[in-house]
Amino acid sequence: MQKIFFLCIAIFYSHIHIAAQNCNLNFKGKIADFHDNTSIIGASIRIINLNKYTSTDLEGFFEFNDLCKGKIVLEIQHIACETKIITINLKNNLFKEILLEHHLEELNEVVVKTNTKTATTSIEQTIKEDVIEKYTDQSLGDALKTISGVSSLSTGSTIVKPMIHGLHSSRLLIINNNVRMFDQEWGDEHAPNFDLNSSNRIDVIKGANTLKYGNDAIGGLILIRGKKYASKDSIFGKSSVSFNSNGLGGNVNTEIVKTYTSGYFGKFQTSYKQFGDFKTPNYFLTNTGMQNLNASFRFGYNSFEKGFEAYYSFVNNNFGILQLSHIGNVNDLVQAINRSEPRNIKNFSYKIENPKQTILHHLGKIEAYKRFKGLGKLTVQYDFQINRRKEFDLGRGNRENTPVIDLRLFTTSLQPNLHIDFLPNFKFDVGFLGRFQQNNAVAGTRSRPLIPDYEKIDAAIYTTGNYNIDETTEINAGIRYDFTSINANKTYLLANWKKYNFDQLFPEFEGEVDNTRIDTHPKFRFHSVSASFSFSKQWENDLTFLIHYGLGNRVPNPSEFFSDGVHHSNARFEIGFLNIKREIANKFNISLERNNENFGFSISPYYKRINGFIQLIPTGITTTIKGAFPVWEYDQVDAEIFGIDIDINKKINNQFDYLGNISLIQGDNLTEDIPLIHMPGTNFSNRIVYTNEKWNQLTISLQNRTVLRQNQYPDYNFFTFNPSTQQDVFVDISTPPPAYSLFDFGASTIFKTFNKGNLKLEFNIENILNVNYRENLNRFRFYADELGRNFNIKIKIDY
Amino acid sequence: MKTIKTIKTMKTIKKMKTIKLLAILFISALTFTACSEDDHDDHDDHDHENEVITTVNYTLTDGSDEVTLTFIDLDGEGGEEGEITISGPLSANTTYTGTIELLNATEDPAEDITEEIMEEDDEHEFFYTSTVAGLAITKTDVDGNDNPLGIETSVTTGEAGSGSISIVLKHEPTKPNNGSAEDAGGSTDIEVTFNVTVQ
């Protein structure tokens, strides 16, 4: 009743005023920062429809006089703030406080600045969109190899796992659009299920406060991000197509983005990749083709105060596995090692036959945020992932279509995070994580599942803080507590259960015994506390000094706990142990960086001490009906890994640039006083780039990459008996292959085709000299050479 | 005033829209999750390695006398070690007819793997070697391409002595080959060794 009364009065009042067209209204206001309410001095205010200007005084006040009644559109601008446009219906003299936002980089389309790091105190390197586009038809692991300190552990040429400072799999966190990827990353031959084309930027974080994402980033963290789009009415996109002479295949990718002034945006991207058999300089690698279909979809609303985003991505990978690598026992392996060239070389084919892997990965998330005046930003994220992995092996008869491994991993999590930023020099984050994971060893395979059914619950709470001591000095610290619970159901061979002494150690896990098998129900609980501390100091001449310390914890992954059987693609018997404890790592990183176009560098030494480092090493052989199999067991040692990454860029003259990097690394098994297994060798690269802006932005580059032989390796060689020849045979599985050096050539040019559109042409040659070589960290180095020369053409259109 | 009202309603609509949209997305996410539950198996009968070969029976007969060489490993790879049984010694200067039989005894009744090998005989070959002096093993059967197969053999013994007989089954070997497992390549499906005596 009261409301209606006031409404009536208001209507009456406004009518009177319309009659007396009043043009002496006064509009005063104050501009302040959203976060801490401090006045903003020197902001420009313009009434767009009247073309009147003013700016704020020393207290942040402004004033317009002699305004007429009616609608006015205000545009408020200030350096380092987002431009704000507001509409006011002016009826009386008015005083209004307007809040501006200081975090431009969070809302704009990639801001080009010298410092584009995720955090000032972070030791990291970034690959940007142009590099991502260059690797459009390759994998994440291939693209990241361009960064110093990053190498890869591969299985053939298509299954490539990134490795930071010699660490990979469960020790690397891959964060895809703020979702931590869970795609059975524990296996050596399980590559990340991620399409490079769906991202705009990838950061490799070697040393920084990553506690927000997890406590187990012992190797580092790979942060994959999409773009933030400006709130304007626009539609744009890009399409690209590529073709390679090696593998006679390529990639087609297209993406389209629609943005609205209101802040809504949407993006759709899809890509398809296909390759046939790859070729070494001398022969085809039978059954190494691949097929890959991806799609991703983003949709959201961005404004300064609130917003949301939904993201979904789908990856379907189909990898052929080198047929030669399918071996039956140790003697087959010895034969493969001793042959200089593989046998049964077939002609080129696009067919993907057994052995092969087919993987389906769904990832979806919904994220929403709201800013609270004088407090900060609250973000809540819900995500889910489904990973279905099937591995097929060579078999007899109709078993070809039955997978030997069929696992379905479901992960879902909820993550609220509060970013508090109202204090001028002190910002901090508080957050919580709840995660549920379920693995299902799908029935119907031909073998005992290597990874059993299990359920895992993670809960974590963390807080991280950032303090600016002065304009150039910053410290960052954080602490995180994690709780993990694992409940598994696994059937062991009774003989193994006793042999591993589990009947003594874990009688509480035992269930029913069925003939030669025993059902067990292992349960584990872990509590861990992790911490991080970083410091950064900047000097005038673009020089930055950074130091980082991190205490990390890693709970053993399911393969480290539960493996117990033949991993067919490796012809090895892998054994995990239930009594494996968590890994505790102390990491130290230092970095001295000069961010300068003419002469820049980064020198980053590091030292990691890992207690209870879990490694998979050969320990002997076991005799089966197929003959002898090498046994690989997970064991725990104390380890240290240290090294240095150096990057240099130098402008030679206006047209020539030099880029170089070198990575030195050493890993020691301190318990046994021997080197660690599978450490990358010293590697360096040198690149000369010629650019000419006038000739359609022509860029020509020549690169050399050299990987030296790894001389620090543990000797796990052994002897086995060959009954056919009645002789003991030496099995050399440790000696690394010799050093190699490769030359690559690249050229690209951009044409303006139509109004807003660009056409980019790219031509590359990889391994120009067609060098025969084998890489120590390729699991197929025993069977075949690496790839020979490849010509590559790419066409990309921006519109 | 009307405008204020309209703005208000518009705002509410917008808010509603956002909430609705979020709700739809959330539900679709859940449905998605639920949908893919259909590939979820509820029965937890754990898989038996139905391709595994648990048993090798090599039977030698000379018409009256029968000698069997057996390798049994019922729990497959890992677990208990395989068990070797030899029914008795071979006689000197005798010709035996040898037949090999492979079984998967984890199934009931035991699955005959030999049949599968005969169906894909061009992709398989047995190789026999012996360290017993004077003992010779020759393959008497052929595959569809007239290359040796080795399910059927002829074993001739010489003077008394002892040593071993090794049997190797190769999957996808090079055929024809020079008669040795090394030259044939392929992947090994069987590799067993028996210590025998000839008296």
Tab-separated table of C-alpha atoms in Angstrom, chain A residues 45-183:
chain	number	residue	atom	x	y	z
A	45	ILE	CA	34.566	11.537	-17.458
A	46	ARG	CA	32.693	12.264	-20.615
A	47	ILE	CA	29.000	12.617	-21.216
A	48	ILE	CA	28.884	10.945	-24.586
A	49	ASN	CA	25.548	12.288	-25.769
A	50	LEU	CA	26.391	15.876	-24.816
A	51	ASN	CA	30.113	15.678	-25.560
A	52	LYS	CA	31.038	17.268	-22.240
A	53	TYR	CA	34.290	16.456	-20.515
A	54	THR	CA	35.744	16.726	-17.065
A	55	SER	CA	38.175	14.873	-14.871
A	56	THR	CA	38.432	13.962	-11.213
A	57	ASP	CA	40.311	16.141	-8.747
A	58	LEU	CA	42.770	15.083	-6.065
A	59	GLU	CA	39.987	13.605	-3.960
A	60	GLY	CA	38.422	11.791	-6.874
A	61	PHE	CA	35.489	14.221	-7.240
A	62	PHE	CA	34.026	15.601	-10.441
A	63	GLU	CA	31.161	17.894	-11.291
A	64	PHE	CA	28.986	18.797	-14.288
A	65	ASN	CA	26.761	21.869	-14.231
A	66	ASP	CA	23.838	23.158	-16.309
A	67	LEU	CA	22.586	19.794	-17.389
A	68	CYS	CA	19.114	19.292	-18.757
A	69	LYS	CA	16.775	16.723	-17.395
A	70	GLY	CA	16.892	13.414	-19.215
A	71	LYS	CA	19.126	10.539	-20.064
A	72	ILE	CA	22.883	11.002	-19.985
A	73	VAL	CA	25.461	8.420	-21.012
A	74	LEU	CA	28.705	8.598	-19.050
A	75	GLU	CA	32.031	7.171	-20.105
A	76	ILE	CA	34.631	6.968	-17.365
A	77	GLN	CA	38.225	6.245	-18.295
A	78	HIS	CA	41.399	5.841	-16.321
A	79	ILE	CA	44.785	4.298	-17.107
A	80	ALA	CA	44.951	0.673	-16.026
A	81	CYS	CA	41.227	0.566	-15.446
A	82	GLU	CA	38.475	-0.884	-17.508
A	83	THR	CA	36.498	1.833	-19.280
A	84	LYS	CA	33.053	2.004	-17.823
A	85	ILE	CA	29.898	3.261	-19.521
A	86	ILE	CA	26.829	3.968	-17.487
A	87	THR	CA	23.487	5.512	-18.273
A	88	ILE	CA	21.776	7.809	-15.818
A	89	ASN	CA	18.320	9.230	-16.037
A	90	LEU	CA	18.873	12.669	-14.606
A	91	LYS	CA	15.884	14.212	-12.875
A	92	ASN	CA	17.365	16.170	-9.995
A	93	ASN	CA	20.680	17.366	-8.805
A	94	LEU	CA	22.582	14.181	-8.231
A	95	PHE	CA	25.572	12.871	-6.377
A	96	LYS	CA	26.810	9.497	-7.446
A	97	GLU	CA	29.739	7.341	-6.474
A	98	ILE	CA	31.112	5.326	-9.365
A	99	LEU	CA	33.424	2.395	-8.824
A	100	LEU	CA	36.136	1.560	-11.291
A	101	GLU	CA	37.952	-1.695	-11.706
A	102	HIS	CA	41.718	-1.956	-11.669
A	103	HIS	CA	42.114	-5.451	-13.076
A	104	LEU	CA	42.179	-4.900	-16.769
A	105	GLU	CA	44.024	-8.092	-17.598
A	106	GLU	CA	41.258	-10.207	-16.143
A	107	LEU	CA	38.661	-8.983	-18.538
A	108	ASN	CA	40.374	-7.938	-21.671
A	109	GLU	CA	41.478	-9.812	-24.710
A	110	VAL	CA	45.101	-10.770	-24.070
A	111	VAL	CA	46.865	-7.626	-23.012
A	112	VAL	CA	50.295	-7.349	-24.533
A	113	LYS	CA	52.594	-6.362	-21.733
A	114	THR	CA	56.167	-7.204	-20.915
A	115	ASN	CA	55.111	-9.126	-17.881
A	116	THR	CA	52.347	-11.553	-18.699
A	117	LYS	CA	53.129	-14.060	-16.009
A	118	THR	CA	50.423	-15.786	-14.044
A	119	ALA	CA	51.952	-14.272	-10.913
A	120	THR	CA	54.853	-11.876	-10.440
A	121	THR	CA	56.580	-14.364	-8.170
A	122	SER	CA	56.241	-17.270	-10.546
A	123	ILE	CA	59.133	-19.025	-12.328
A	124	GLU	CA	57.451	-19.996	-15.534
A	125	GLN	CA	57.528	-19.934	-19.296
A	126	THR	CA	54.717	-19.479	-21.716
A	127	ILE	CA	53.847	-20.660	-25.159
A	128	LYS	CA	51.531	-18.311	-26.943
A	129	GLU	CA	48.961	-18.731	-29.624
A	130	ASP	CA	51.401	-18.536	-32.551
A	131	VAL	CA	53.452	-21.436	-31.191
A	132	ILE	CA	50.294	-23.392	-30.418
A	133	GLU	CA	49.208	-22.853	-34.016
A	134	LYS	CA	52.556	-24.081	-35.234
A	135	TYR	CA	51.996	-27.370	-33.412
A	136	THR	CA	48.365	-27.661	-34.499
A	137	ASP	CA	48.872	-31.161	-35.847
A	138	GLN	CA	51.081	-32.382	-33.019
A	139	SER	CA	50.599	-33.043	-29.345
A	140	LEU	CA	50.903	-31.041	-26.146
A	141	GLY	CA	54.154	-32.830	-25.373
A	142	ASP	CA	55.657	-31.792	-28.727
A	143	ALA	CA	54.712	-28.144	-28.302
A	144	LEU	CA	56.038	-27.925	-24.756
A	145	LYS	CA	59.407	-29.348	-25.771
A	146	THR	CA	60.217	-25.896	-27.160
A	147	ILE	CA	60.602	-24.717	-23.565
A	148	SER	CA	63.879	-25.211	-21.737
A	149	GLY	CA	63.698	-27.816	-18.983
A	150	VAL	CA	60.787	-29.578	-20.662
A	151	SER	CA	61.362	-32.893	-22.398
A	152	SER	CA	59.048	-35.744	-23.173
A	153	LEU	CA	58.531	-39.379	-22.444
A	154	SER	CA	57.086	-40.930	-25.551
A	155	THR	CA	55.718	-44.187	-26.840
A	156	GLY	CA	56.285	-44.064	-30.557
A	157	SER	CA	55.781	-40.705	-32.199
A	158	THR	CA	52.156	-39.900	-31.376
A	159	ILE	CA	51.899	-40.743	-27.674
A	160	VAL	CA	53.955	-38.006	-26.076
A	161	LYS	CA	53.957	-37.143	-22.388
A	162	PRO	CA	55.431	-33.860	-21.234
A	163	MET	CA	58.206	-34.058	-18.662
A	164	ILE	CA	59.418	-31.109	-16.555
A	165	HIS	CA	62.861	-31.474	-14.973
A	166	GLY	CA	62.780	-35.216	-15.604
A	167	LEU	CA	59.427	-35.681	-13.839
A	168	HIS	CA	56.188	-36.697	-15.528
A	169	SER	CA	52.831	-38.456	-15.117
A	170	SER	CA	51.392	-38.048	-11.614
A	171	ARG	CA	54.087	-35.536	-10.700
A	172	LEU	CA	52.904	-33.016	-13.289
A	173	LEU	CA	49.624	-31.228	-12.899
A	174	ILE	CA	47.853	-30.388	-16.114
A	175	ILE	CA	45.214	-27.748	-15.527
A	176	ASN	CA	42.870	-27.438	-18.489
A	177	ASN	CA	40.638	-24.368	-18.230
A	178	ASN	CA	41.059	-24.419	-14.469
A	179	VAL	CA	40.155	-28.121	-14.260
A	180	ARG	CA	42.830	-30.513	-13.131
A	181	MET	CA	42.966	-33.289	-15.682
A	182	PHE	CA	42.436	-36.850	-14.523
A	183	ASP	CA	42.900	-39.105	-17.504
